[in-house]
Structure formats: C-alpha cells, structure tokens
Amino acid sequence: MNTFQDLGLNEDLLNAITDLGFEKPSEVQDKAIPILLEEETDLVALAQTGTGKTAAFGFPMLQKIDINSRTTQGLILSPTRELCLQIANEMKQYGKYCKGLNVVAIYGGSSITDQAREVKRGAQVIVATPGRMKDMISRRLVDISKIQYSVLDEADEMLNMGFKEDITDILSHTPEDKNTWLFSATMPREVAAIAKNFMVSPQEITVGHKNQSTNNVSHEYYLVNARDRYQALKRLADANPDIFSVIFCRTKRDTQKVAEQLIEDGYSAGALHGDLSQNQRDIVMKQFRSRQIQMLVATDVAARGIDVDDITHVINYQLSDEVETYTHRSGRTGRAGKTGVSMVIVSKSEVRRLKSIERIINKKFELKEIPNGMEICEVQLMSLANKIHNTEINHEIDKYLEDINALFEDTSKEELIKKFFSVEFTRFFNYYKKAKDLNVKAGDRDSGRESRPGGGNAARYFINVGEKDGFDWMKLKDFLKEQLGLGRDDVFKVDTKDTFSFFNTEKEHQEKVLAFFTDFKHNGRFVNVEITEDKPNRGGRGRGRRRDDRKGGGDRKRNDRRSSGPRSDSKRSDRRRSDNNESRSRRSDSGSSRPRRSRR
Ligand code: ADP
Ligand code: MG
C-alpha cells in the first residue's frame, strides 16, 4: 500500500494531510489520486459512502489548479446543501497551506447575492448544488467557461433527485476539453448514460466488490425518541419519494397499527402478518409486487417468503430481539445486483444492540439524521418537477384545453409554473414548516416519556373506569374519542389502572369533556371525569412500565395533529377502520401504478 508521499502529492497538501491525521490513503484515494495527478483524463470511480472520495478528487484538483490565478478552474457538483458545505469545508482544510486558495460553496436556501460576491472575489474552486448553480449561471453571477476539472460527486444521488437536466445544462457552459471526474456509490443506468454522454473514454476504478450482494446494502441508523418513531418513519418515506420498501415491526399488532396509520396518512401501505387469512396475504403480496403498495409493513415471520427484487429500502421500525433476524431483514434489499438501504430507527436505549448486529453483518452502521422539513420539501419538489418533466402528454386533455387556456390567458408561464408547483409544495410546506428536529443528539437523554412540545396546553383528567371495566389504554382511547366526537389525536396519554384511568386532551376541549360526562352512564354506572393534577412523568409512576412504545405509538402524532400528514387529503375519510385487515392503497382511487403521486 502506498503512502500519501508515494502518490505524488506536493508539500502543501502533505502538510495538510499530516494535520488532518490521515495516515495512509484509502483504497479509492490510492487508486484515483495517481491517475488524476499524472493524466488529463476523465474518470469514473465507484466507491461506497465513507471511503474517502472527497480527498480522492480534492487533492488532485488542488494540486492541478493554478492558485495564483483567480479564475474558477474547478467545479464540484454535489446533491445536497449539506454535502456541498461538507465538501467545501474539507477542500478548505486540504488546501489550508495553499496560499490564495479560495473555495466557495453555492447552494440553495441562502443568499444568492452573498454567494455571488464570494465568487466574484475570485474562487478557484466552486462546490455547488445543481439547482443553485444553474440559477447563478442563468443570472450570470458565475463564469464557468474556464473550468478545467469538473467533479460529479454522488452522481447516483444527484440523478435520483432529478438533477439530470440541471447537470446537463451546467456542463454545457463548461469547456469541451475539461476533465470530468464522476464519483458514485452505485452505477445505475442513468449514471452510465452520463458517463457515456459527457465523458471521453473515462478510466474506471471500482473499490470493494461490486457484485457481492451484501455489499450492495448500506446500513444506516436514525436516533430518535421512542415516541417519535412513527414521525421518523414518515419523514424517511417523504424524503424518498420513490421508496419501495419493507418495514419491519416486532409484533402483529404493531405491524397492523403502523400500516393502518400510514394508510390513514395517505401513504400506499399494506400490512402482512400472521393474523391475516391466506387470501388476504395473497392480495397484499400481489399489490406489493405490482407496486400498488409502496410500503409493506411486515412481521419477520410473514416476510420470510418475500421474493421481490428492487426493494429500495428495508426499514427496521423496531429491531428484533434476535440479532440474526437483522440479516434476513436487510437481505430483502440490495438483490439482483441492485443497491439498497437498510435503515434502523432506534431510541437511545437500543443503540448498543447495533454493536452486536455490526459484529454479525461485519459492517458498520452509519448514523444518519432524520431529514428536516425543508429538506423533505426540497426533495419532494424536485421529484415532482422531474416527474412532470418526464410525463407523457395525455391527449384526452386536448378537448378541454380551450377552456383551460382561457382561464390562464393572463397568467405568464413563470407564474403558471409557480402556481402549479405550489399546489403540491404548499401541502408539504404547511405540514413541515413547523416540524421539529426529531434527531436525538449523542448527549441527550432518552426522553421517550417526556411530555411533548405543546404539552403545557393539555388538560389531564381522572376517569373512574379502568381495566376492571374491560378497558386497556387503546380501548379507552377509542371509547373516549367516539363518545366525545374527537379526532384521532385529540385524546392522548391514556393510562389505565385497575378501577380508574387518566387521559389528556388539549385545553380547548376541556369544557366539552367535562360537560359531556356530567350525566353519562356506562354499563349502568355513572362515569365521573374530573381534572387532575396528576402528571404522567412525575415521580416513579412511569418507571418500569413496558408500555412506553405503545403509548408512544398511541399518541405519536400529537405534534402534527392538526393535519395527519402532508399526504392526507379529503379522501382520507373514505378509509374506514372497519376494513382493518385488508391492505389498502390510495392507488385504488386512481388506478395509477404510482399511487402517492396521483393521489388526488
Ligand atoms: P465519501 O465521500 O466516500 O463518503 P468522505 O470523503 O466524506 O467519504 O470521507 C469520509 C471520512 O473519512 C471523512 O471524515 C474524511 O475526513 C475521512 N478520511 C478520508 N480519507 C481518509 C484517510 N486517508 N485516512 C483517514 N481518514 C480519512
Ligand atoms: Mg462524499
């Protein structure tokens, strides 16, 4: 194995490498750096996340550009703002001894004029997201006509996110004779097409074993509070518009519950577990195979026979007690040479179980962040834009065009586009604009039982019925909702005891609740409800209870309770709980094979 010196890097870079504490080159660096330093060539490099790709293109780029010139010579395109900033930062560190070097990051969601000013000061290297880059080019705020080296980092991701047109457009503003270095974790057809169309006999390097099936799966975990599990699941789904996934729960009941909840929230989901009849299971599997269901929620036992290729994500909603089970779960994706992601949603107390799994799969989990609301909005918007762009026109529309055109006579194309996208975007935006950060930071305590944000506005009640009356917390919750005519998330923190129970509602319902129970009889007995000071988190009451997850599930959506999800629409009401055991999908509303997109 080479040292960094062996690779031919100059003193300034070697000094920075020493400072960074890199001892020896990673495999992709070892392979790519000498080629890029010695030759003027295009390159395709395939390597998994975390293999050190940034340095593999960063060092050669820094060594080859002319730092004494202020012309922009290097352009790195990357899919997200986060990565863009990360790469720019790394580049600055790599180049800390390169006097006069200016690396500028260009990305959406931040002042374009500030970024333009930075570029104008003379940036030899620009790291950009495609959308903002294109914007700046069209406003003539950057000049990339002298680019010598362009990097497409995470090319597969950029294409996934619908940036193909932007990339094409951006590259058309760069010189023909520049070199293009493409880095990607996978090589789907679209990436191969880019390589073919925009590169001149690129050299190829591959790191790791491309076709070994287990290597096609990346393992990620998301650290959240137990009570935020379901919210986290929804965000993961929303951040991956084309998700085709199996979601694993531990019990039949959770499986059913999560599936129902997803359906109610407007996702195309279905449940698969042993309490369903064979016929019901067959129907669900058929729907899943034909993609009418995008999210199949399953128990381990029921999922055993699933032989569906192309599953993009396996989501471990809950880890199994058996460590070995993880291998079976994650093996559902990354089949037939495809890549896949196995995600685990964990709370703090479960994190250490990942270690034992890591030993078995002989791979490391990567800690990822649950995307925030705006990131999801961005992904959804780009995905929609991409889809519209690729839509074949249905000429059945033609006969209505006259009327439609009349309506939009005074609307400019620009305005029309804005309006059109707002229809979809506003739904997500409104849902997510106040969404909180679900990620638990390393130092945080597991606050699975803590009251939720806004909990200060809740009223807590005592009620004189309990388990002796045949209620468990779920039954009581349903009973209360039904009697009071309240919505699904309006009754929460239901706690049943032997002969009495507690529950919460928002303060705004307090009057109604108390009024209702002034003379209400259940099984011939007067039911008494009164406000109580009992705080569910105080003292030792909660300790040792085994219900926390269930409770978390039960009132999981209070945070977003005003609307059940960005995907819900007025059709929600046609989903009745009575057909519990059947998987349903919104697709049946539209007959389209891409259900979530055509849900109105
Ligand atoms: P990728 O782009 O392939 O996902 P990165 O370039 O982001 O990977 O690198 C992952 C991490 O490894 C970064 O924190 C980076 O600083 C570090 N790293 C990169 N190269 C080396 C090396 N040769 N030795 C030690 N750490 C490295
Ligand atoms: Mg990278």
XYZ file of C-alpha atoms and ligand atoms in Angstrom:
628
model
C 0.000 0.000 0.000
C 1.237 3.446 -0.918
C 1.788 6.339 1.425
C 0.486 9.774 0.523
C 4.060 10.740 -0.421
C 4.165 7.888 -2.904
C 1.091 9.212 -4.644
C 2.922 12.317 -5.791
C 1.216 14.990 -3.726
C 3.052 18.245 -3.072
C 4.366 19.570 0.251
C 1.459 21.884 0.974
C -1.026 19.075 0.651
C 1.104 16.588 2.561
C 1.356 19.036 5.433
C -2.390 19.420 5.498
C -2.753 15.649 5.436
C -0.484 15.380 8.446
C -2.599 17.958 10.241
C -5.746 16.058 9.387
C -4.225 12.931 10.835
C -4.690 10.824 7.715
C -2.053 8.136 7.964
C -2.403 6.347 4.716
C -4.542 6.703 1.622
C -7.823 4.853 1.460
C -8.303 2.450 -1.406
C -10.155 4.861 -3.642
C -7.557 7.538 -2.936
C -4.760 5.124 -3.650
C -6.284 4.264 -6.981
C -7.608 7.625 -8.100
C -5.001 10.142 -6.994
C -2.063 8.918 -9.121
C -4.237 8.683 -12.213
C -5.712 12.134 -11.753
C -2.337 13.708 -10.967
C -0.479 12.181 -13.849
C -3.017 12.215 -16.603
C -5.511 14.572 -18.148
C -8.314 12.085 -18.198
C -11.947 11.568 -17.422
C -12.639 9.155 -14.608
C -15.480 7.088 -13.236
C -14.928 5.948 -9.666
C -17.316 3.663 -7.848
C -16.964 3.520 -4.104
C -19.302 3.290 -1.164
C -20.025 6.126 1.194
C -17.312 6.828 3.705
C -14.459 5.540 1.598
C -12.772 8.938 1.304
C -13.911 10.069 -2.102
C -13.678 13.768 -1.312
C -9.926 13.559 -0.866
C -9.643 11.290 -3.899
C -10.724 14.131 -6.159
C -9.934 17.006 -3.820
C -6.185 16.569 -3.556
C -5.560 16.160 -7.289
C -7.790 19.116 -8.058
C -5.986 21.351 -5.595
C -2.615 20.284 -6.897
C -3.523 20.832 -10.522
C -5.279 24.173 -10.473
C -3.357 27.431 -10.661
C -3.803 29.102 -7.318
C -2.153 32.287 -8.476
C -4.969 32.812 -10.900
C -8.368 33.906 -9.642
C -10.217 32.171 -12.453
C -12.662 29.443 -11.492
C -10.992 26.229 -12.597
C -12.618 23.524 -10.554
C -16.326 22.795 -10.209
C -17.680 20.171 -7.860
C -21.356 19.325 -8.088
C -22.975 17.520 -5.200
C -26.585 16.614 -4.499
C -27.391 18.393 -1.256
C -26.616 21.559 0.577
C -25.263 19.544 3.450
C -22.798 17.625 1.299
C -21.896 20.765 -0.561
C -20.892 22.501 2.652
C -19.107 19.415 3.865
C -17.043 19.128 0.699
C -16.238 22.829 0.647
C -15.054 22.534 4.217
C -12.902 19.513 3.514
C -11.419 21.250 0.484
C -10.530 24.258 2.595
C -8.810 22.027 5.088
C -6.935 20.128 2.403
C -5.839 23.429 0.929
C -5.042 25.261 4.136
C -1.402 25.688 3.108
C -2.231 26.614 -0.470
C -1.869 30.361 -0.203
C -4.511 32.352 -2.004
C -6.850 29.414 -2.457
C -10.498 30.310 -2.417
C -13.160 27.638 -2.203
C -16.750 28.810 -2.388
C -19.894 26.844 -1.682
C -23.001 27.582 -3.690
C -26.299 26.141 -2.571
C -29.954 26.972 -2.280
C -31.688 28.378 0.737
C -29.075 31.015 1.429
C -28.434 34.463 -0.022
C -27.544 34.264 -3.677
C -26.042 37.738 -3.669
C -23.687 36.854 -0.822
C -22.600 33.789 -2.688
C -22.145 35.789 -5.887
C -19.991 38.279 -4.010
C -17.775 35.495 -2.717
C -17.382 34.063 -6.180
C -16.522 37.458 -7.543
C -13.624 37.811 -5.156
C -12.027 35.008 -7.123
C -12.884 31.413 -6.401
C -10.615 28.839 -7.969
C -12.932 26.080 -6.798
C -16.708 26.148 -6.592
C -18.663 23.457 -4.791
C -22.291 23.640 -5.754
C -25.679 22.010 -5.733
C -27.037 21.782 -9.280
C -30.170 23.846 -8.731
C -28.470 26.924 -7.334
C -25.579 26.589 -9.747
C -27.905 26.692 -12.703
C -29.666 29.655 -11.235
C -26.404 31.539 -10.856
C -25.302 30.706 -14.351
C -28.522 31.986 -15.850
C -28.168 35.187 -13.859
C -24.569 35.453 -14.989
C -23.305 35.510 -11.441
C -20.646 32.893 -12.132
C -18.367 32.201 -15.008
C -17.501 28.570 -15.501
C -16.277 28.867 -19.035
C -12.694 28.271 -17.921
C -13.351 25.175 -15.857
C -10.656 22.542 -16.239
C -11.881 19.965 -13.791
C -15.449 19.146 -13.030
C -16.493 16.608 -10.432
C -19.862 14.924 -10.228
C -19.901 13.741 -6.649
C -22.560 11.219 -5.572
C -23.686 11.108 -9.169
C -26.289 8.445 -8.468
C -27.846 10.567 -5.759
C -27.940 13.635 -7.955
C -29.759 11.704 -10.629
C -32.098 10.189 -8.072
C -33.030 13.648 -7.012
C -33.873 14.649 -10.514
C -30.913 16.858 -11.280
C -30.108 15.323 -14.641
C -31.317 18.288 -16.673
C -29.566 20.775 -14.449
C -26.302 18.879 -14.670
C -26.562 18.694 -18.434
C -27.284 22.360 -18.568
C -24.426 23.302 -16.270
C -21.907 21.160 -18.120
C -22.917 22.796 -21.380
C -21.459 26.025 -20.019
C -18.075 24.438 -19.392
C -15.283 23.927 -21.930
C -15.305 20.801 -24.066
C -11.754 19.905 -23.169
C -12.146 19.914 -19.411
C -11.826 16.684 -17.456
C -14.819 15.208 -15.735
C -14.454 13.008 -12.692
C -17.534 11.129 -11.701
C -17.849 9.614 -8.229
C -20.703 7.395 -7.283
C -21.587 4.652 -4.855
C -23.544 2.772 -7.478
C -23.668 2.568 -11.235
C -27.293 2.565 -12.306
C -28.142 3.003 -15.967
C -28.574 6.744 -15.630
C -25.077 7.155 -14.279
C -23.687 5.011 -17.066
C -25.527 7.228 -19.518
C -23.950 10.362 -18.075
C -20.555 8.734 -18.291
C -21.206 7.829 -21.886
C -22.614 11.169 -22.997
C -20.443 13.611 -21.131
C -17.128 11.903 -20.798
C -14.399 10.900 -23.183
C -13.192 7.332 -22.693
C -13.133 7.628 -18.933
C -10.871 5.419 -16.889
C -12.745 3.332 -14.398
C -11.929 2.336 -10.881
C -14.029 0.300 -8.520
C -13.470 -0.056 -4.844
C -14.861 -3.024 -2.975
C -16.717 -5.867 -4.546
C -19.340 -4.535 -6.788
C -21.452 -7.621 -7.068
C -21.229 -9.217 -3.716
C -24.780 -8.945 -2.611
C -24.183 -7.931 0.990
C -22.030 -5.095 -0.187
C -24.923 -3.631 -2.080
C -26.687 -2.799 1.125
C -25.741 0.168 3.220
C -26.736 0.176 6.835
C -27.976 3.330 8.474
C -29.476 4.192 11.783
C -31.540 7.080 12.992
C -31.559 8.052 16.622
C -34.912 9.354 17.815
C -37.048 9.320 20.906
C -39.201 6.223 21.093
C -42.332 8.321 20.884
C -41.153 9.877 17.605
C -40.700 6.564 15.859
C -43.694 6.927 13.621
C -42.967 10.536 12.728
C -39.456 9.467 11.837
C -40.791 6.725 9.615
C -42.985 9.172 7.754
C -40.120 11.549 7.197
C -37.938 8.801 5.852
C -40.696 7.895 3.433
C -41.282 11.514 2.446
C -37.585 12.049 1.884
C -37.547 9.108 -0.518
C -40.419 9.706 -2.897
C -39.713 6.575 -4.902
C -39.388 4.331 -1.906
C -40.380 0.698 -2.372
C -39.880 -0.831 0.981
C -40.497 -3.428 3.613
C -40.973 -2.053 7.103
C -40.385 -4.494 9.929
C -42.221 -4.387 13.221
C -41.910 -6.784 16.107
C -45.483 -7.795 16.687
C -48.526 -8.435 14.580
C -50.324 -5.703 16.383
C -47.677 -3.076 15.749
C -47.481 -4.228 12.159
C -51.185 -3.721 11.707
C -51.159 -0.433 13.556
C -48.299 1.108 11.623
C -49.795 0.030 8.324
C -53.178 1.447 9.222
C -51.679 4.673 10.347
C -49.693 5.024 7.151
C -52.760 4.367 5.066
C -54.722 6.868 7.043
C -51.960 9.378 6.478
C -52.175 8.925 2.769
C -49.367 6.509 2.003
C -49.767 3.440 -0.113
C -49.096 0.883 2.559
C -50.237 -2.590 3.482
C -49.838 -4.983 6.388
C -48.507 -8.519 6.187
C -48.732 -10.685 9.260
C -49.961 -13.996 10.538
C -53.372 -12.817 11.671
C -54.409 -12.257 8.092
C -56.023 -15.030 6.143
C -54.019 -16.639 3.365
C -56.263 -14.907 0.905
C -55.656 -11.517 2.463
C -51.939 -12.130 2.453
C -52.020 -13.112 -1.190
C -53.817 -9.910 -2.050
C -51.302 -7.783 -0.185
C -48.376 -9.518 -1.811
C -49.904 -9.130 -5.223
C -50.394 -5.435 -4.629
C -46.860 -5.103 -3.385
C -45.385 -6.915 -6.366
C -47.291 -4.699 -8.739
C -46.162 -1.629 -6.797
C -49.648 -0.636 -5.805
C -48.252 -0.798 -2.328
C -45.028 1.104 -1.784
C -44.590 0.342 1.876
C -45.216 -3.160 3.090
C -45.328 -3.357 6.856
C -44.496 -6.889 7.917
C -43.591 -9.173 10.751
C -40.437 -11.229 10.386
C -42.298 -14.479 10.075
C -44.716 -13.250 7.444
C -41.971 -11.608 5.418
C -39.937 -14.765 5.215
C -41.087 -15.725 1.795
C -40.931 -12.319 0.156
C -39.011 -12.658 -3.056
C -39.418 -9.236 -4.539
C -36.481 -7.607 -6.265
C -35.975 -3.878 -6.471
C -36.835 -3.183 -2.865
C -35.094 0.109 -2.274
C -35.303 0.321 1.493
C -35.694 -2.017 4.388
C -36.814 -0.095 7.427
C -36.384 -1.606 10.850
C -39.168 0.233 12.597
C -38.292 -1.823 15.631
C -35.311 -4.104 15.981
C -35.980 -7.752 16.516
C -34.938 -9.447 19.733
C -32.900 -11.898 17.717
C -29.772 -10.306 16.409
C -29.663 -12.719 13.475
C -33.015 -11.515 12.240
C -31.403 -8.328 11.038
C -29.502 -10.195 8.350
C -32.714 -11.635 6.945
C -34.389 -8.270 7.014
C -31.635 -6.316 5.346
C -31.208 -9.086 2.797
C -34.590 -8.154 1.337
C -32.929 -5.246 -0.387
C -29.790 -4.990 -2.484
C -30.770 -8.005 -4.534
C -30.002 -8.853 -8.107
C -27.063 -6.516 -8.280
C -29.146 -3.539 -7.149
C -28.224 -1.379 -4.231
C -30.361 -0.951 -1.192
C -30.512 0.736 2.141
C -31.315 -0.873 5.422
C -32.464 1.724 7.932
C -32.893 1.250 11.633
C -34.937 3.608 13.746
C -33.609 3.348 17.282
C -34.011 5.061 20.579
C -31.076 5.682 22.836
C -31.614 2.593 24.902
C -31.430 0.384 21.815
C -28.290 1.805 20.301
C -25.954 -0.661 21.872
C -27.762 -3.525 20.186
C -26.461 -2.196 16.907
C -22.994 -3.213 18.018
C -23.893 -6.882 18.191
C -25.530 -6.625 14.792
C -22.428 -4.990 13.385
C -20.387 -7.971 14.511
C -22.697 -10.340 12.705
C -23.008 -8.453 9.443
C -19.393 -7.428 9.653
C -20.282 -3.921 8.620
C -20.660 -0.602 10.348
C -23.874 1.295 10.763
C -23.783 4.888 9.719
C -25.597 7.370 11.929
C -27.855 9.484 9.754
C -30.120 12.372 10.542
C -33.843 12.316 10.043
C -34.299 14.913 7.335
C -35.812 18.176 8.416
C -38.967 19.603 6.962
C -37.351 21.844 4.410
C -35.096 19.093 3.127
C -38.152 16.969 2.548
C -39.955 19.785 0.794
C -36.969 20.207 -1.468
C -36.775 16.532 -2.338
C -40.494 16.357 -2.986
C -40.471 19.418 -5.145
C -37.557 18.223 -7.251
C -39.093 14.826 -7.577
C -42.337 16.328 -8.757
C -40.542 18.606 -11.192
C -38.700 15.649 -12.566
C -41.842 13.652 -12.897
C -43.699 16.401 -14.690
C -40.772 16.822 -16.986
C -40.904 13.158 -17.914
C -44.664 12.888 -18.173
C -46.090 11.828 -21.459
C -48.864 14.103 -22.554
C -52.309 12.581 -22.462
C -54.154 13.974 -25.440
C -57.511 13.281 -23.908
C -56.872 16.637 -22.307
C -56.876 18.417 -25.622
C -60.575 18.941 -25.800
C -60.580 20.879 -22.560
C -57.625 22.996 -23.413
C -59.596 25.846 -24.808
C -61.378 26.440 -21.527
C -58.232 25.934 -19.524
C -56.297 28.313 -21.716
C -58.996 30.896 -21.376
C -58.686 30.673 -17.623
C -54.949 31.235 -17.768
C -54.968 33.807 -20.516
C -53.394 36.431 -18.319
C -51.042 34.106 -16.484
C -47.425 34.117 -17.578
C -45.547 30.861 -17.943
C -43.413 31.738 -14.968
C -46.424 32.442 -12.827
C -48.152 29.334 -14.035
C -45.192 27.170 -13.087
C -45.058 28.748 -9.677
C -48.729 28.210 -9.112
C -48.631 24.702 -10.419
C -45.854 23.656 -8.107
C -47.356 25.485 -5.202
C -50.317 23.140 -5.306
C -48.097 20.288 -4.227
C -45.415 22.186 -2.411
C -47.751 24.052 -0.124
C -49.124 20.819 1.219
C -45.701 19.652 2.268
C -44.590 23.076 3.284
C -47.542 23.695 5.556
C -47.131 20.324 7.107
C -43.442 20.601 7.670
C -42.802 24.291 8.224
C -43.017 23.966 11.969
C -41.829 20.389 12.173
C -39.320 19.868 14.915
C -35.968 18.189 14.752
C -36.547 14.534 15.550
C -32.915 13.625 15.951
C -31.619 12.766 19.375
C -28.143 14.124 19.823
C -25.443 11.984 21.361
C -25.594 13.720 24.733
C -29.376 13.817 25.041
C -31.245 11.674 27.483
C -33.775 9.286 26.135
C -36.877 11.232 26.741
C -39.321 8.699 25.465
C -41.793 9.525 28.181
C -41.317 13.216 28.389
C -44.244 15.384 27.627
C -44.441 16.568 24.117
C -43.937 20.061 22.849
C -47.083 21.966 23.477
C -47.888 19.575 26.297
C -48.246 22.565 28.565
C -51.508 23.204 26.888
C -53.004 19.864 27.772
C -55.635 19.087 30.338
C -55.272 15.869 32.338
C -58.341 14.052 33.513
C -59.192 11.386 36.000
C -61.926 8.968 34.961
C -63.481 6.334 37.201
C -63.347 3.451 34.772
C -60.370 1.172 34.303
C -59.180 -2.273 33.469
C -61.854 -3.872 35.652
C -64.345 -2.355 33.235
C -62.648 -4.046 30.339
C -60.582 -1.114 29.134
C -56.962 -1.143 28.143
C -55.442 2.168 27.097
C -56.295 1.693 23.460
C -59.876 0.711 24.091
C -60.353 3.592 26.454
C -58.840 5.985 23.988
C -61.162 4.781 21.234
C -64.118 4.895 23.590
C -63.392 8.479 24.607
C -62.819 9.661 21.102
C -66.036 8.110 19.967
C -68.145 9.395 22.823
C -66.695 12.865 22.691
C -66.606 13.077 18.935
C -62.950 13.960 18.998
C -60.322 13.344 16.349
C -57.781 10.602 16.272
C -55.083 12.545 18.050
C -57.179 14.581 20.381
C -57.100 12.098 23.238
C -53.649 11.143 24.378
C -51.540 9.886 27.267
C -54.210 7.415 28.200
C -53.181 5.479 31.285
C -55.442 2.714 32.597
C -55.357 1.416 36.154
C -57.476 -1.203 37.808
C -60.560 0.817 38.604
C -59.683 4.240 37.252
C -57.638 5.857 34.485
C -56.124 9.081 33.264
C -56.136 10.774 29.921
C -55.269 14.081 28.280
C -56.852 16.394 25.767
C -55.936 19.861 24.634
C -57.277 22.541 26.984
C -59.580 23.719 24.256
C -61.608 20.510 24.642
C -61.782 20.690 28.397
C -65.184 22.289 28.651
C -66.697 19.867 26.220
C -65.214 16.849 28.006
C -66.399 17.900 31.435
C -69.824 18.860 30.160
C -70.263 15.550 28.401
C -69.526 13.473 31.473
C -71.862 15.297 33.847
C -74.529 12.636 33.460
C -73.106 9.867 31.352
C -73.663 6.227 32.237
C -71.550 3.293 31.129
C -72.867 -0.198 31.881
C -75.398 1.339 34.221
C -72.836 3.242 36.227
C -72.278 6.980 36.237
C -68.955 7.827 34.728
C -67.154 10.535 36.599
C -64.500 12.663 34.931
C -62.570 15.411 36.612
C -59.477 17.464 36.062
C -56.473 16.057 37.844
C -53.070 17.404 38.642
C -51.574 14.012 38.012
C -48.581 14.447 35.764
C -47.670 11.291 33.962
C -43.963 11.968 34.172
C -43.726 12.808 37.783
C -42.237 10.575 40.404
C -41.746 6.915 39.750
C -45.027 6.277 38.113
C -43.598 5.681 34.722
C -40.618 3.652 35.704
C -40.504 0.093 34.660
C -43.627 0.288 32.596
C -43.424 -1.705 29.485
C -45.926 0.249 27.569
C -43.890 3.203 26.563
C -43.532 2.328 22.969
C -47.150 1.516 22.644
C -48.064 4.698 24.295
C -45.675 6.490 22.082
C -47.444 4.904 19.193
C -50.817 5.740 20.566
C -50.382 9.429 20.720
C -47.477 9.714 18.431
C -48.976 12.281 16.216
C -49.964 14.927 18.609
C -47.174 17.034 17.413
C -48.658 17.246 13.977
C -52.189 16.629 14.986
C -53.811 19.453 13.103
C -53.314 17.528 9.935
C -52.429 13.930 9.879
C -49.843 14.252 7.183
C -48.832 16.056 4.061
C -50.278 13.254 2.073
C -53.670 13.266 3.593
C -56.403 14.841 1.672
C -60.129 14.958 1.772
C -60.285 11.361 0.633
C -58.982 10.251 3.954
C -62.458 9.972 5.233
C -63.297 7.230 2.809
C -60.865 4.970 4.607
C -62.772 3.186 7.260
C -61.187 1.478 10.151
C -63.575 -1.391 9.832
C -61.714 -2.936 6.958
C -58.758 -3.234 9.239
C -57.266 -6.361 7.977
C -57.106 -5.512 4.400
C -54.258 -3.717 2.924
C -55.418 -0.762 1.056
C -53.688 1.726 -1.045
C -54.526 5.077 -2.370
C -53.824 3.700 -5.726
C -57.272 2.295 -5.867
C -58.505 5.857 -6.070
C -56.716 6.497 -9.263
C -55.744 3.257 -10.878
C -52.217 4.505 -11.313
C -49.228 2.377 -10.524
C -47.564 5.302 -8.798
C -50.029 5.787 -6.052
C -48.701 8.511 -3.875
C -48.102 10.809 -6.723
C -51.537 10.561 -8.134
C -53.473 10.745 -5.001
C -55.991 13.293 -5.925
P -17.117 9.609 0.910
O -17.226 10.854 0.115
O -16.516 8.491 0.145
O -18.397 9.210 1.541
P -15.527 11.235 2.622
O -14.636 11.820 1.626
O -16.637 12.094 3.104
O -16.122 9.866 2.111
O -14.636 10.718 3.838
C -15.202 10.104 4.963
C -14.383 10.448 6.201
O -13.112 9.820 6.159
C -14.109 11.923 6.344
O -14.302 12.280 7.693
C -12.676 12.084 5.955
O -12.092 13.183 6.609
C -12.091 10.770 6.372
N -10.939 10.353 5.557
C -10.820 10.490 4.234
N -9.653 9.968 3.812
C -9.023 9.486 4.899
C -7.765 8.822 5.113
N -6.947 8.542 4.116
N -7.459 8.471 6.382
C -8.293 8.738 7.398
N -9.481 9.363 7.269
C -9.855 9.735 6.026
Mg -18.676 12.093 -0.427
